[in-house]
mmCIF file of C-alpha atoms and ligand atoms in Angstrom:
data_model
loop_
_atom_site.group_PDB
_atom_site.id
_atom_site.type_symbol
_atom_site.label_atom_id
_atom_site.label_comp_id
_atom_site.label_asym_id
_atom_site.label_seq_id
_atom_site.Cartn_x
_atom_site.Cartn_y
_atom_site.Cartn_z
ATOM 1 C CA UNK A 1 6.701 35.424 137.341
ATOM 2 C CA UNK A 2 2.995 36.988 137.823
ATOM 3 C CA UNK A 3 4.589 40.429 137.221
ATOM 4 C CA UNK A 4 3.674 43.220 135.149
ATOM 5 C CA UNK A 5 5.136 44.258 131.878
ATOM 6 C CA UNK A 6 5.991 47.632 134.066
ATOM 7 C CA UNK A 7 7.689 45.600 136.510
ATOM 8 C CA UNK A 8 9.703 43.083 134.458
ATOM 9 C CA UNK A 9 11.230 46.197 132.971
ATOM 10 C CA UNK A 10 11.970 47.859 136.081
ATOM 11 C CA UNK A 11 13.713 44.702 137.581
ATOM 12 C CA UNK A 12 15.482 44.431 134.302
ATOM 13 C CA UNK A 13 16.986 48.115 134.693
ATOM 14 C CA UNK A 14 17.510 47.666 138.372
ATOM 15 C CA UNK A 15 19.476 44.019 137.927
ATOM 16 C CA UNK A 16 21.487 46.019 134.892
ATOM 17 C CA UNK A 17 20.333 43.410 132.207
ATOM 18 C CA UNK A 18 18.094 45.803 130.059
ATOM 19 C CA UNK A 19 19.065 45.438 126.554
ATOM 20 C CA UNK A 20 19.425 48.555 124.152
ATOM 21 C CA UNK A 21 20.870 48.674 121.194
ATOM 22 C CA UNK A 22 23.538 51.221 119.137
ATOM 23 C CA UNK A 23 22.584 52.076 115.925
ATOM 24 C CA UNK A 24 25.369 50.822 113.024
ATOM 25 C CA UNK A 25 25.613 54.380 110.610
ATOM 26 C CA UNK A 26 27.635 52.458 107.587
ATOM 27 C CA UNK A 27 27.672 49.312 106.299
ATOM 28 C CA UNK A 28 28.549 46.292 108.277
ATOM 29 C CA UNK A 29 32.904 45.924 108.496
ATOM 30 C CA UNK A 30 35.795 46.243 110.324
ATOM 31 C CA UNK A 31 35.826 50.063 110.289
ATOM 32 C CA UNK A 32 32.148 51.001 111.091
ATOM 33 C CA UNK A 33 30.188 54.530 112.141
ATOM 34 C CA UNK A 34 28.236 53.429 115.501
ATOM 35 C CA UNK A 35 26.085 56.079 117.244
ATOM 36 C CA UNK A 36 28.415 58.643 115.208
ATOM 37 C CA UNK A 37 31.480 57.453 116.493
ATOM 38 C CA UNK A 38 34.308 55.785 114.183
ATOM 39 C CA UNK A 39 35.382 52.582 115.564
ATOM 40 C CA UNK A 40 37.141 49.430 115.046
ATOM 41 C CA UNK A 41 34.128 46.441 115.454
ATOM 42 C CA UNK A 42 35.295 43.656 117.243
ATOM 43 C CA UNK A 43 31.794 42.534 117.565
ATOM 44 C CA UNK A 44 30.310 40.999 114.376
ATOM 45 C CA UNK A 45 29.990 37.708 113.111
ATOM 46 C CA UNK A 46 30.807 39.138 109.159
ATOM 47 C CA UNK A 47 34.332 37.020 109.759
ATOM 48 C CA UNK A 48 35.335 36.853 106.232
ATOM 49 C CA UNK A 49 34.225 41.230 105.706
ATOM 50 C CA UNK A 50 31.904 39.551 103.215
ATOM 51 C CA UNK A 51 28.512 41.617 104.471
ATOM 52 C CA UNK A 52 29.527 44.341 101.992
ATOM 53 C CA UNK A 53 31.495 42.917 99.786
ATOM 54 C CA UNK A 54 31.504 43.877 95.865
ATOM 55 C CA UNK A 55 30.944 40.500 94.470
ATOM 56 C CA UNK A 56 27.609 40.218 97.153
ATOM 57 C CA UNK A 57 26.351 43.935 96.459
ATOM 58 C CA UNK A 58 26.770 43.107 92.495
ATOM 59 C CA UNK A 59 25.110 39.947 92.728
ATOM 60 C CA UNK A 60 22.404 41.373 94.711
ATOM 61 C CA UNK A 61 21.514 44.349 92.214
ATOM 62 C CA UNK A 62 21.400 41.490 89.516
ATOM 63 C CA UNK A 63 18.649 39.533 91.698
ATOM 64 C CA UNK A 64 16.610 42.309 92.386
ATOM 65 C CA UNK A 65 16.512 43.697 89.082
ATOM 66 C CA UNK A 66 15.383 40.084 87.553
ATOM 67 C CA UNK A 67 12.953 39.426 90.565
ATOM 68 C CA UNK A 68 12.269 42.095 92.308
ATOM 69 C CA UNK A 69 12.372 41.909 96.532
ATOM 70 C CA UNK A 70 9.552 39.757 98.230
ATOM 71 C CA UNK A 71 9.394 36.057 97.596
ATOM 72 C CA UNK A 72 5.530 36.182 98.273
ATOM 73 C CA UNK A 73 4.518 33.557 100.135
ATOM 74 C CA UNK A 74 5.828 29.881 101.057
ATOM 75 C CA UNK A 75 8.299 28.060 98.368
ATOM 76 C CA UNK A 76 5.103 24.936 99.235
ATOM 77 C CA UNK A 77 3.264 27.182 97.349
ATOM 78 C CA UNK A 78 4.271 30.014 94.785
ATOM 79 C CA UNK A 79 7.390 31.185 96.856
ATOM 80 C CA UNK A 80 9.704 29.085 95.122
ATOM 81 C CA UNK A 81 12.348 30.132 92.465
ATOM 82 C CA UNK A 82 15.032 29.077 90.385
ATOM 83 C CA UNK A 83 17.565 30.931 92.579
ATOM 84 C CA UNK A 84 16.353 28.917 95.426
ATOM 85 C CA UNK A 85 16.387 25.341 94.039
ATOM 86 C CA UNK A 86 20.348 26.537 92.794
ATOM 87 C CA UNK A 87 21.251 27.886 96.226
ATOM 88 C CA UNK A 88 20.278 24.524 97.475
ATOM 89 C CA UNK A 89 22.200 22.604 94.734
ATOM 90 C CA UNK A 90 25.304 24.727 95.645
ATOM 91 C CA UNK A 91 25.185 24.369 99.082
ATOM 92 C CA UNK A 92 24.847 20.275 98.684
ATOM 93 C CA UNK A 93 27.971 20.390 96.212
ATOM 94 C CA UNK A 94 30.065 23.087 98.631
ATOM 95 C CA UNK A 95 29.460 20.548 101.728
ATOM 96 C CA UNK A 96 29.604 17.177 99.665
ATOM 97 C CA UNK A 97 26.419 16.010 100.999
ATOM 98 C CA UNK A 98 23.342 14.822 99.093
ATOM 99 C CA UNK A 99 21.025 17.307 99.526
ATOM 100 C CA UNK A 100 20.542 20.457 101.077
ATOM 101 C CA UNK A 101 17.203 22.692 102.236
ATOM 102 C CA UNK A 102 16.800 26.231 103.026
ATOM 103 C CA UNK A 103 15.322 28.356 106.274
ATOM 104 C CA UNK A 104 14.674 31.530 107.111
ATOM 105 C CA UNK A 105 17.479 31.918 109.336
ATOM 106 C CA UNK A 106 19.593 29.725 111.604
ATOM 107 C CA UNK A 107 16.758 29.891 114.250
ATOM 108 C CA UNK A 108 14.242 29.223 112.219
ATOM 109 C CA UNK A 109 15.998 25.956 111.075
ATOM 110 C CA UNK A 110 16.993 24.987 114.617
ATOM 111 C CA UNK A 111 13.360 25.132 115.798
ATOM 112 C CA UNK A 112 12.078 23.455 112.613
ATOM 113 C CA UNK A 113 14.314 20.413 112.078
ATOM 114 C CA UNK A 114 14.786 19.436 115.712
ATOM 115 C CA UNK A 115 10.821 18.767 116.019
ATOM 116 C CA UNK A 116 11.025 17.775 112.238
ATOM 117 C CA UNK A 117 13.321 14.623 113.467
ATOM 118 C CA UNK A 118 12.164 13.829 116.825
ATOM 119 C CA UNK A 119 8.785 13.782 118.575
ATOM 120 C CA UNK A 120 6.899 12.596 121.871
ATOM 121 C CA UNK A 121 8.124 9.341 123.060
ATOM 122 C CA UNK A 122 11.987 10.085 121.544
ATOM 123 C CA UNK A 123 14.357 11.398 122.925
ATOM 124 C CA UNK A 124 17.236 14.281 122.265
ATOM 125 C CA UNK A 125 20.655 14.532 124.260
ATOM 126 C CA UNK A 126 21.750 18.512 123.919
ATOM 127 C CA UNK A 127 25.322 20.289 125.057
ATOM 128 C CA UNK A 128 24.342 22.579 127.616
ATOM 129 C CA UNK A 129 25.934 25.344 125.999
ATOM 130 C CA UNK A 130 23.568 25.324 123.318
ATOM 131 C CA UNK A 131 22.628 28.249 121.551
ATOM 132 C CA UNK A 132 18.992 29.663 122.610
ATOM 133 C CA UNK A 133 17.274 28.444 118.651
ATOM 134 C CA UNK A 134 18.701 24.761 119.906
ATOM 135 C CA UNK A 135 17.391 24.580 123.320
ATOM 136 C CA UNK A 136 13.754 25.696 121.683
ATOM 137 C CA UNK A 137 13.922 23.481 118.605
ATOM 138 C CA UNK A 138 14.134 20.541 121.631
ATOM 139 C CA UNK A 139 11.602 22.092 123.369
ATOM 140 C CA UNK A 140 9.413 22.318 120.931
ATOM 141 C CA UNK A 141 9.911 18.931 119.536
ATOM 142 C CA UNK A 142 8.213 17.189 123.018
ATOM 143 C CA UNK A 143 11.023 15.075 122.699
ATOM 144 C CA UNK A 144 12.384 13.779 126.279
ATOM 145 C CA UNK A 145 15.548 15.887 126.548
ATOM 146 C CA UNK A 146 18.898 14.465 127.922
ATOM 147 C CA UNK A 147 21.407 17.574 128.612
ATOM 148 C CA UNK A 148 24.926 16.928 128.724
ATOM 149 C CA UNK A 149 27.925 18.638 129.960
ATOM 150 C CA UNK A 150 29.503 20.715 127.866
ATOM 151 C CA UNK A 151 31.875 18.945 125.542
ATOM 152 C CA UNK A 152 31.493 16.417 128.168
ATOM 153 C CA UNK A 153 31.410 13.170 125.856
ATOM 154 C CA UNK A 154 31.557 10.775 128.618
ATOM 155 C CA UNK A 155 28.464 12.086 130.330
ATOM 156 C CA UNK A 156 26.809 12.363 126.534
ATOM 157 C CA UNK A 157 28.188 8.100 126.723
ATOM 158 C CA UNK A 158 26.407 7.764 130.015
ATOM 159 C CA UNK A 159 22.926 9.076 128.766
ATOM 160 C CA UNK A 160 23.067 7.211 125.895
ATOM 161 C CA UNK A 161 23.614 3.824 127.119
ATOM 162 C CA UNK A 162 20.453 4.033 129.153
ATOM 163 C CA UNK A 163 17.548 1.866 127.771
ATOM 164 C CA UNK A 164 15.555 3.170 125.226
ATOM 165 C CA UNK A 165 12.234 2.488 122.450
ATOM 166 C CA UNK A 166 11.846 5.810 120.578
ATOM 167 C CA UNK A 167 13.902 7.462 118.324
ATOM 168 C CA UNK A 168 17.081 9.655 119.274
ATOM 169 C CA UNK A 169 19.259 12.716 118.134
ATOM 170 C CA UNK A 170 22.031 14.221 119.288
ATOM 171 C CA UNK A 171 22.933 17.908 118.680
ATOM 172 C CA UNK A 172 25.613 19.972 119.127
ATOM 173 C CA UNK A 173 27.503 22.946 117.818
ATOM 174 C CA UNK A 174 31.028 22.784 116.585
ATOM 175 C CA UNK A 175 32.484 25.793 117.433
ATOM 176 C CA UNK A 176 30.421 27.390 120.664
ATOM 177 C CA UNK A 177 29.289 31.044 119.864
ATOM 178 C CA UNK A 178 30.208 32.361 122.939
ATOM 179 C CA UNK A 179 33.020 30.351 124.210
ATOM 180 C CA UNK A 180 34.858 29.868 120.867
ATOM 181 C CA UNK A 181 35.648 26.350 122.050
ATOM 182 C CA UNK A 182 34.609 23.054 119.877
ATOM 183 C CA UNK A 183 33.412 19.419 120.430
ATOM 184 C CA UNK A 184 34.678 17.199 120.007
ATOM 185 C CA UNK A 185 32.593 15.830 116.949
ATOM 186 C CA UNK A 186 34.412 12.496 116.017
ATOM 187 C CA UNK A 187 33.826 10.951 119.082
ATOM 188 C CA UNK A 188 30.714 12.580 119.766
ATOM 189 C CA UNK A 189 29.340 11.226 116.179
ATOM 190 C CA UNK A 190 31.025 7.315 117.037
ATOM 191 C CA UNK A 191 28.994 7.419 120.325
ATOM 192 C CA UNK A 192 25.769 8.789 119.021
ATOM 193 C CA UNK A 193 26.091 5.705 116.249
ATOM 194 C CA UNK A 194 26.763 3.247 118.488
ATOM 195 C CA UNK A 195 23.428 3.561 120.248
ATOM 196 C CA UNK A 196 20.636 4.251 117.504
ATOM 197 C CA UNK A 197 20.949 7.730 117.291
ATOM 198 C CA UNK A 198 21.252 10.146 114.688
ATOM 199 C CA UNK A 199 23.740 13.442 115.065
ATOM 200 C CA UNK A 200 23.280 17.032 113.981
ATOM 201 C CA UNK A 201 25.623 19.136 114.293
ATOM 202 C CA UNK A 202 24.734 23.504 114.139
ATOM 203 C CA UNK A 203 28.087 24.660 112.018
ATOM 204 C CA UNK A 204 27.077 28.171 112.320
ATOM 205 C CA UNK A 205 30.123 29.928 113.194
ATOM 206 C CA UNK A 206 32.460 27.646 111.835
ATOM 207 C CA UNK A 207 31.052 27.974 107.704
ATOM 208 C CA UNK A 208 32.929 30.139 105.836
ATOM 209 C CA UNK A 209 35.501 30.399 108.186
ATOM 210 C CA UNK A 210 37.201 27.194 108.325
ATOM 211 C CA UNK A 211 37.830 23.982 106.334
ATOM 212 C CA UNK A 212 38.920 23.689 103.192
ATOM 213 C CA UNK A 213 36.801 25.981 100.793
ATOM 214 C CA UNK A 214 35.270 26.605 104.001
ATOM 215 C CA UNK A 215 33.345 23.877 104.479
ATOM 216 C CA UNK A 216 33.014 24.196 108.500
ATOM 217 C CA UNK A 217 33.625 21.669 111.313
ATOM 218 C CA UNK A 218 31.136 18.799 110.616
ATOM 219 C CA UNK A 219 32.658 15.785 108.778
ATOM 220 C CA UNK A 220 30.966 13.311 106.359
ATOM 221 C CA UNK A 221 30.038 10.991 109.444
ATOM 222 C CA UNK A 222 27.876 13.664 110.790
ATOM 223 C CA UNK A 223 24.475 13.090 109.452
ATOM 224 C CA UNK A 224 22.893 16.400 109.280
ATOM 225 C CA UNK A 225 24.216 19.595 109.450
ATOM 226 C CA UNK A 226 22.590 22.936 109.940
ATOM 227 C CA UNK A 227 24.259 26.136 108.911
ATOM 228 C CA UNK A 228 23.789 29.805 108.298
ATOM 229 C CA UNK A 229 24.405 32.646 105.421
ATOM 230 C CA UNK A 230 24.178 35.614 108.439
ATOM 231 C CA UNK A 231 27.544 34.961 109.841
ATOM 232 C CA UNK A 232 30.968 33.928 107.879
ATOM 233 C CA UNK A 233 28.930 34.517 104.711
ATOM 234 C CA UNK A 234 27.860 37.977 105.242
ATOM 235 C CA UNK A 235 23.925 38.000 104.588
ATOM 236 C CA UNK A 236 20.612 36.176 105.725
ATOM 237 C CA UNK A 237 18.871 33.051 105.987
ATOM 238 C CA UNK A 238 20.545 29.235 106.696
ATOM 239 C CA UNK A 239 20.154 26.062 105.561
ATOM 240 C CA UNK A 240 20.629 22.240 106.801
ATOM 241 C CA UNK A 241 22.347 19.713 104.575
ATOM 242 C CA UNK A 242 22.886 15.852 104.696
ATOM 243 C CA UNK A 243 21.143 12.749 103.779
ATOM 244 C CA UNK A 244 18.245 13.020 101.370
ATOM 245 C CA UNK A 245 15.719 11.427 102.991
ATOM 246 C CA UNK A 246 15.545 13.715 106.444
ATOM 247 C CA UNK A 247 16.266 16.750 103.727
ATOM 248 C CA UNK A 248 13.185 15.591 102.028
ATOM 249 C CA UNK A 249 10.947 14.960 105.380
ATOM 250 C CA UNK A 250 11.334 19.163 105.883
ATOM 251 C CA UNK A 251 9.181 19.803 103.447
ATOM 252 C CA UNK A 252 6.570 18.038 105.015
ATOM 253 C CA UNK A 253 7.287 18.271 108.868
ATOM 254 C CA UNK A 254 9.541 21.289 109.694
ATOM 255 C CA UNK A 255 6.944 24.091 110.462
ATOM 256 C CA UNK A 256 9.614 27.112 110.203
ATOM 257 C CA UNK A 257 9.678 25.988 106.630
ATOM 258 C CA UNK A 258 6.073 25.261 105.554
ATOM 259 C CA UNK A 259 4.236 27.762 107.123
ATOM 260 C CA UNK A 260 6.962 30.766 106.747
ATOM 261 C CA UNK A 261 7.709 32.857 103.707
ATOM 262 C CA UNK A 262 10.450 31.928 101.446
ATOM 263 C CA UNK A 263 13.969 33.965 101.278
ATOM 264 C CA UNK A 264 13.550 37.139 98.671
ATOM 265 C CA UNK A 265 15.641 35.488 95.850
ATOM 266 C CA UNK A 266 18.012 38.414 96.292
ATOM 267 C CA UNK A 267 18.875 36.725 99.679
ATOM 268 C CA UNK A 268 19.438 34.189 97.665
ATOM 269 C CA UNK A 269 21.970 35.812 95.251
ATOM 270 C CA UNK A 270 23.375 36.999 97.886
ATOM 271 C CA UNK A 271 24.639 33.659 99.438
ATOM 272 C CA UNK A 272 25.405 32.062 96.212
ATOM 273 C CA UNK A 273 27.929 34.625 95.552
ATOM 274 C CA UNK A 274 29.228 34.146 99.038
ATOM 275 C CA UNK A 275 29.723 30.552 98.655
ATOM 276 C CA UNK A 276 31.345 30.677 95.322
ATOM 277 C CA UNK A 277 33.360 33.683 96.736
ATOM 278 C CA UNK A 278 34.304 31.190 100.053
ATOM 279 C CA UNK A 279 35.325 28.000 97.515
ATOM 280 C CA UNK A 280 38.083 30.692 96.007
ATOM 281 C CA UNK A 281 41.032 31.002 96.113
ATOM 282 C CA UNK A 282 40.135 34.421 97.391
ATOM 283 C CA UNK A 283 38.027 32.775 100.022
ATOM 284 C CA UNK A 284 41.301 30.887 100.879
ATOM 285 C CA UNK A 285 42.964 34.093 101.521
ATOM 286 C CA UNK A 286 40.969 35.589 103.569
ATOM 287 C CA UNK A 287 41.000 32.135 106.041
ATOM 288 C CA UNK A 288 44.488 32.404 105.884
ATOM 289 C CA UNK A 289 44.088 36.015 107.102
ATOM 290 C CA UNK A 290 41.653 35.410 110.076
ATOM 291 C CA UNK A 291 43.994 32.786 111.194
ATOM 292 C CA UNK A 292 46.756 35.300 111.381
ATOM 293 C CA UNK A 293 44.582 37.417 113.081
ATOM 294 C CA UNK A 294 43.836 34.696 115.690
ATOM 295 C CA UNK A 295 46.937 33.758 116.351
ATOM 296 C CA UNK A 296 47.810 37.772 116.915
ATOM 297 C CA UNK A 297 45.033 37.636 119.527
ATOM 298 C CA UNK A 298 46.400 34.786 121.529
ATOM 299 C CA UNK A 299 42.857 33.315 121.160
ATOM 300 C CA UNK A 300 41.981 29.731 119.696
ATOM 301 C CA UNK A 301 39.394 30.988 117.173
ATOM 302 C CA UNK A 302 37.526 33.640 116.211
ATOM 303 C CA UNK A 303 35.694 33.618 118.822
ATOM 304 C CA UNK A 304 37.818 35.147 121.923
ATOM 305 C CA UNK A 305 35.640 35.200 125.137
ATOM 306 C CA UNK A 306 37.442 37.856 127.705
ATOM 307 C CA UNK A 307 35.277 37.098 130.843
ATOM 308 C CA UNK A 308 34.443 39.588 133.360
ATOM 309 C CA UNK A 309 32.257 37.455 135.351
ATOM 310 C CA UNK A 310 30.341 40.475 136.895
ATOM 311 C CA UNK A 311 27.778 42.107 134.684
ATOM 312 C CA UNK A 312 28.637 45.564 135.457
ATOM 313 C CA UNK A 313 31.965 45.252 135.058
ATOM 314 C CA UNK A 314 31.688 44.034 131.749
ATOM 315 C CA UNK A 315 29.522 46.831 130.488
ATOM 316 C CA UNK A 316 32.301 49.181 132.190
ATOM 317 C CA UNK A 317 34.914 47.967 129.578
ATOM 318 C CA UNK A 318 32.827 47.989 126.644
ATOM 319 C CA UNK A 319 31.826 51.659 127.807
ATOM 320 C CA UNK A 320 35.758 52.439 128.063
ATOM 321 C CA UNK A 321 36.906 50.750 125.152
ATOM 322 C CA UNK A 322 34.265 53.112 122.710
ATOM 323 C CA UNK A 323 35.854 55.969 123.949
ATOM 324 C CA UNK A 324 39.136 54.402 122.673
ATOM 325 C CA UNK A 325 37.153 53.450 119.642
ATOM 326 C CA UNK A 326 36.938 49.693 120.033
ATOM 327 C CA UNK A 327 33.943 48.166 119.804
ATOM 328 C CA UNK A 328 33.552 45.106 121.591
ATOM 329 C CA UNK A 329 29.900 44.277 123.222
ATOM 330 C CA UNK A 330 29.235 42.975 126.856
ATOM 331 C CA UNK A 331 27.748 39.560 127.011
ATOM 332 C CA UNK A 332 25.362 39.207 129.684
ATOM 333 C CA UNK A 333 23.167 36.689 131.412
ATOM 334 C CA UNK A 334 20.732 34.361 129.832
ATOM 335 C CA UNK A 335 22.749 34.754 126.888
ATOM 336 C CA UNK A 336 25.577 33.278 128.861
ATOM 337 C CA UNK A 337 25.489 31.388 132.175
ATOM 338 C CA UNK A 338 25.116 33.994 135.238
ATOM 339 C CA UNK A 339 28.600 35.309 136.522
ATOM 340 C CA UNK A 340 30.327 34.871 133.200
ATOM 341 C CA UNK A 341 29.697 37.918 131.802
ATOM 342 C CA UNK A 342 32.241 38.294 129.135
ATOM 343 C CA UNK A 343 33.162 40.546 126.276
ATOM 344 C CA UNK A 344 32.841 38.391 123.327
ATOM 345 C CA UNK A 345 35.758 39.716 121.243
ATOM 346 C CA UNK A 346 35.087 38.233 117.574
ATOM 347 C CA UNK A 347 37.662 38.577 115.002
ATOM 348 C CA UNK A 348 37.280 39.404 110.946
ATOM 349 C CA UNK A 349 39.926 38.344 108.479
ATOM 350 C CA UNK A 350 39.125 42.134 106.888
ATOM 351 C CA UNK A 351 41.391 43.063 110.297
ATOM 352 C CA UNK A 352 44.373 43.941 110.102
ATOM 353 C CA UNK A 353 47.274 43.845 112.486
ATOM 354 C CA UNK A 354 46.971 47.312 113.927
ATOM 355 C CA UNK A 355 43.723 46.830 114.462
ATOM 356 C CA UNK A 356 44.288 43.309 116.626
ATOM 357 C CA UNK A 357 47.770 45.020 118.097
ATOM 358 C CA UNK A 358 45.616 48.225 119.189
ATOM 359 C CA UNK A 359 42.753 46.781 120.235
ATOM 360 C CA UNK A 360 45.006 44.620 122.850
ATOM 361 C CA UNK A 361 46.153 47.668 124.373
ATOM 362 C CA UNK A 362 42.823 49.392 125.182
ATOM 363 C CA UNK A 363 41.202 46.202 126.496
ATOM 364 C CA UNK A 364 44.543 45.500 128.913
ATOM 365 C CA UNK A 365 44.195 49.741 129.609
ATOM 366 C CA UNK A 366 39.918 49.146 130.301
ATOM 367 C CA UNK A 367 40.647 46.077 132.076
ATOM 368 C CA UNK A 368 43.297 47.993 134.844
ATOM 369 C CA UNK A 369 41.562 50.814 135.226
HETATM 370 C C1 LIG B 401 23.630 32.688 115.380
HETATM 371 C C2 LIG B 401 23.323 31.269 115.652
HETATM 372 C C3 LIG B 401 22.162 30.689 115.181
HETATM 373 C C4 LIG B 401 21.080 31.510 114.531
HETATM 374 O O1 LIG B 401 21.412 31.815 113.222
HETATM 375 P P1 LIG B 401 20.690 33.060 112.527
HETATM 376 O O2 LIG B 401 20.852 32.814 111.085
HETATM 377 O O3 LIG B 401 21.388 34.276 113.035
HETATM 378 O O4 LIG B 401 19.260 33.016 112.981
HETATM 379 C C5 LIG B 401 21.974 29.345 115.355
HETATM 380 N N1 LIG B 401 22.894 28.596 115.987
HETATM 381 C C6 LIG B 401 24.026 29.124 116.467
HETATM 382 C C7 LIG B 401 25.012 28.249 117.149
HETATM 383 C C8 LIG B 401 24.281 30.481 116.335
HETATM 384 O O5 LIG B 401 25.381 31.013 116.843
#
């Protein structure tokens, strides 16, 4: 790994793993203007259509005309607002949990709280599916760390009965982000109390989107959950919620917090509109909606991983599918494991059945070809 900037990117292009990017020419949605072309996205995480949604775009006017954009500097020192503390409140009511803290985004939290909770000498068991801001959070926390199979509780049982002194977590997502799959959190969370340690659980494609009033996956056993406002709520930042005391310790140990700049309030607006939206009955409808849509896909969530397992191929169908006007983006390596390349076909309850019906029939015409 002693090469050259030069030469990493030359490998990268040669291997077929260079990242670009399209550029989005309209708001974020269903029926979206990408590098000038019209298409139907089956690529977002805006599950509920709320990134543009009235009720967010009024709320947000409101916030910027009473406080303008930048929050300034850290809430620890003058950052800290009225819209904050009551984004907080509402997100601690929403979940039913005691208290409830905000980040900068979902990676930001992942990397702050995991080190906030455990340190040198403890220890922290991990899925290894675990999304990227997970795996770094336990990284960064010098915490001994115990991967388990994926899903695979009995392994996770296996680690844990193994002698210990220091202190232990266990973290997990609910819903995987690029498998669409779910622990199995009940038994996951009786384990992890059974042997001294504490469970937190990232929620972050299941809030919003599932639940009732869309309270996500994690249960009131589950001690700490950590959550974000960038996907089923349509705008920016995250939070973690749960018992009071470890809410409390962020202030003082999680370093994404303290030493980063708070959310512009009208981030803040944005999310409390989202929430109150999601607790709706309108919020129910649109659940109700995305399930339909599910169940037209054939898939078990939201989420529907169509795997190619070769890179190249993978990029082949999302080039084929544009020029059908589909949208769906090609998953490669590290973002999944290598020869799983998959399109990672993600579902929005502002689709509609033609849109699911049509899609199906370019991706079985790109997949033949
Ligand atoms: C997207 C994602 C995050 C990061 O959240 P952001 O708010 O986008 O930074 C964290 N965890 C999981 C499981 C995710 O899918």
């Amino acid at each position: 790994m002693s090469s050259t900037i030069e030469e990493q990117l030359a490998a990268l292009e040669a291997s077929g793993r260079l990242r670009g990017r399209r550029q989005l020419e309209s708001p974020q949605g269903v029926h979206v203007t990408l590098d000038g072309r019209a298409v139907v996205n089956f690529s977002s995480n805006d599950y509920l259509g709320l990134a543009n949604h009235p009720a967010l775009r009024a709320a947000a006017h409101e916030a910027i005309d009473r406080w303008g954009v930048g929050a300034g500097s850290s809430r620890l020192v003058v950052g800290n607002t009225a819209v904050h503390d009551e984004l907080e409140a509402e997100v601690a009511s929403w979940l039913r949990r005691p208290a409830a803290r905000l980040f900068g985004s979902g990676f930001a939290a992942n990397t702050g709280v995991i080190p906030a909770l455990v340190g040198a000498g403890d220890e922290v068991f991990s899925d290894e599916l675990n999304h990227a801001s997970i795996i770094d959070g336990c990284r960064l926390s010098r915490a001994r760390v115990r991967v388990f199979g994926h899903r695979d509780v009995a392994h996770l049982e296996e680690l844990l009965r193994e002698p210990h002194t220091g202190r232990r977590l266990v973290v997990t997502e609910s819903l995987f982000s690029m498998d669409g799959d779910r622990g199995d959190l009940e038994a996951i969370t009786r384990l992890a109390h059974a042997h001294d340690a504490l469970v937190l659980v990232d929620d972050a494609h299941a809030v919003g989107a599932f639940g009732a009033e869309g309270v996500g996956f994690a249960g009131a056993d589950v001690d700490l959950v950590v959550g974000t406002f960038g996907k089923a709520l349509g705008g920016y930042g995250a939070f973690i919620a749960g018992r009071r005391d470890a809410i409390d310790l962020m202030w003082n140990r999680a370093r994404s917090l303290v030493f980063s700049t708070g959310l512009p309030p009208v981030v803040c607006a944005a999310a409390i509109a989202a929430i109150r939206l999601c607790r709706s009955s309108e919020g129910d409808a649109m659940r109700a909606r995305l399930l339909q849509r599910v169940s037209e896909m054939g898939s078990d969530s939201q989420i529907a991983p169509v795997i190619a397992g070769d890179d190249r191929v993978v990029m082949r169908w999302t080039a084929r599918l544009l020029e059908a006007g589909y949208f769906a983006q090609g998953i490669r390596p590290p973002t999944v494991p290598a020869g799983t390349a998959r399109l990672r076909v993600s579902l929005s309850a502002a689709h509609s059945a033609d849109d699911i019906a049509g899609f199906k029939r370019a991706l079985t015409e790109a997949r033949t070809e």
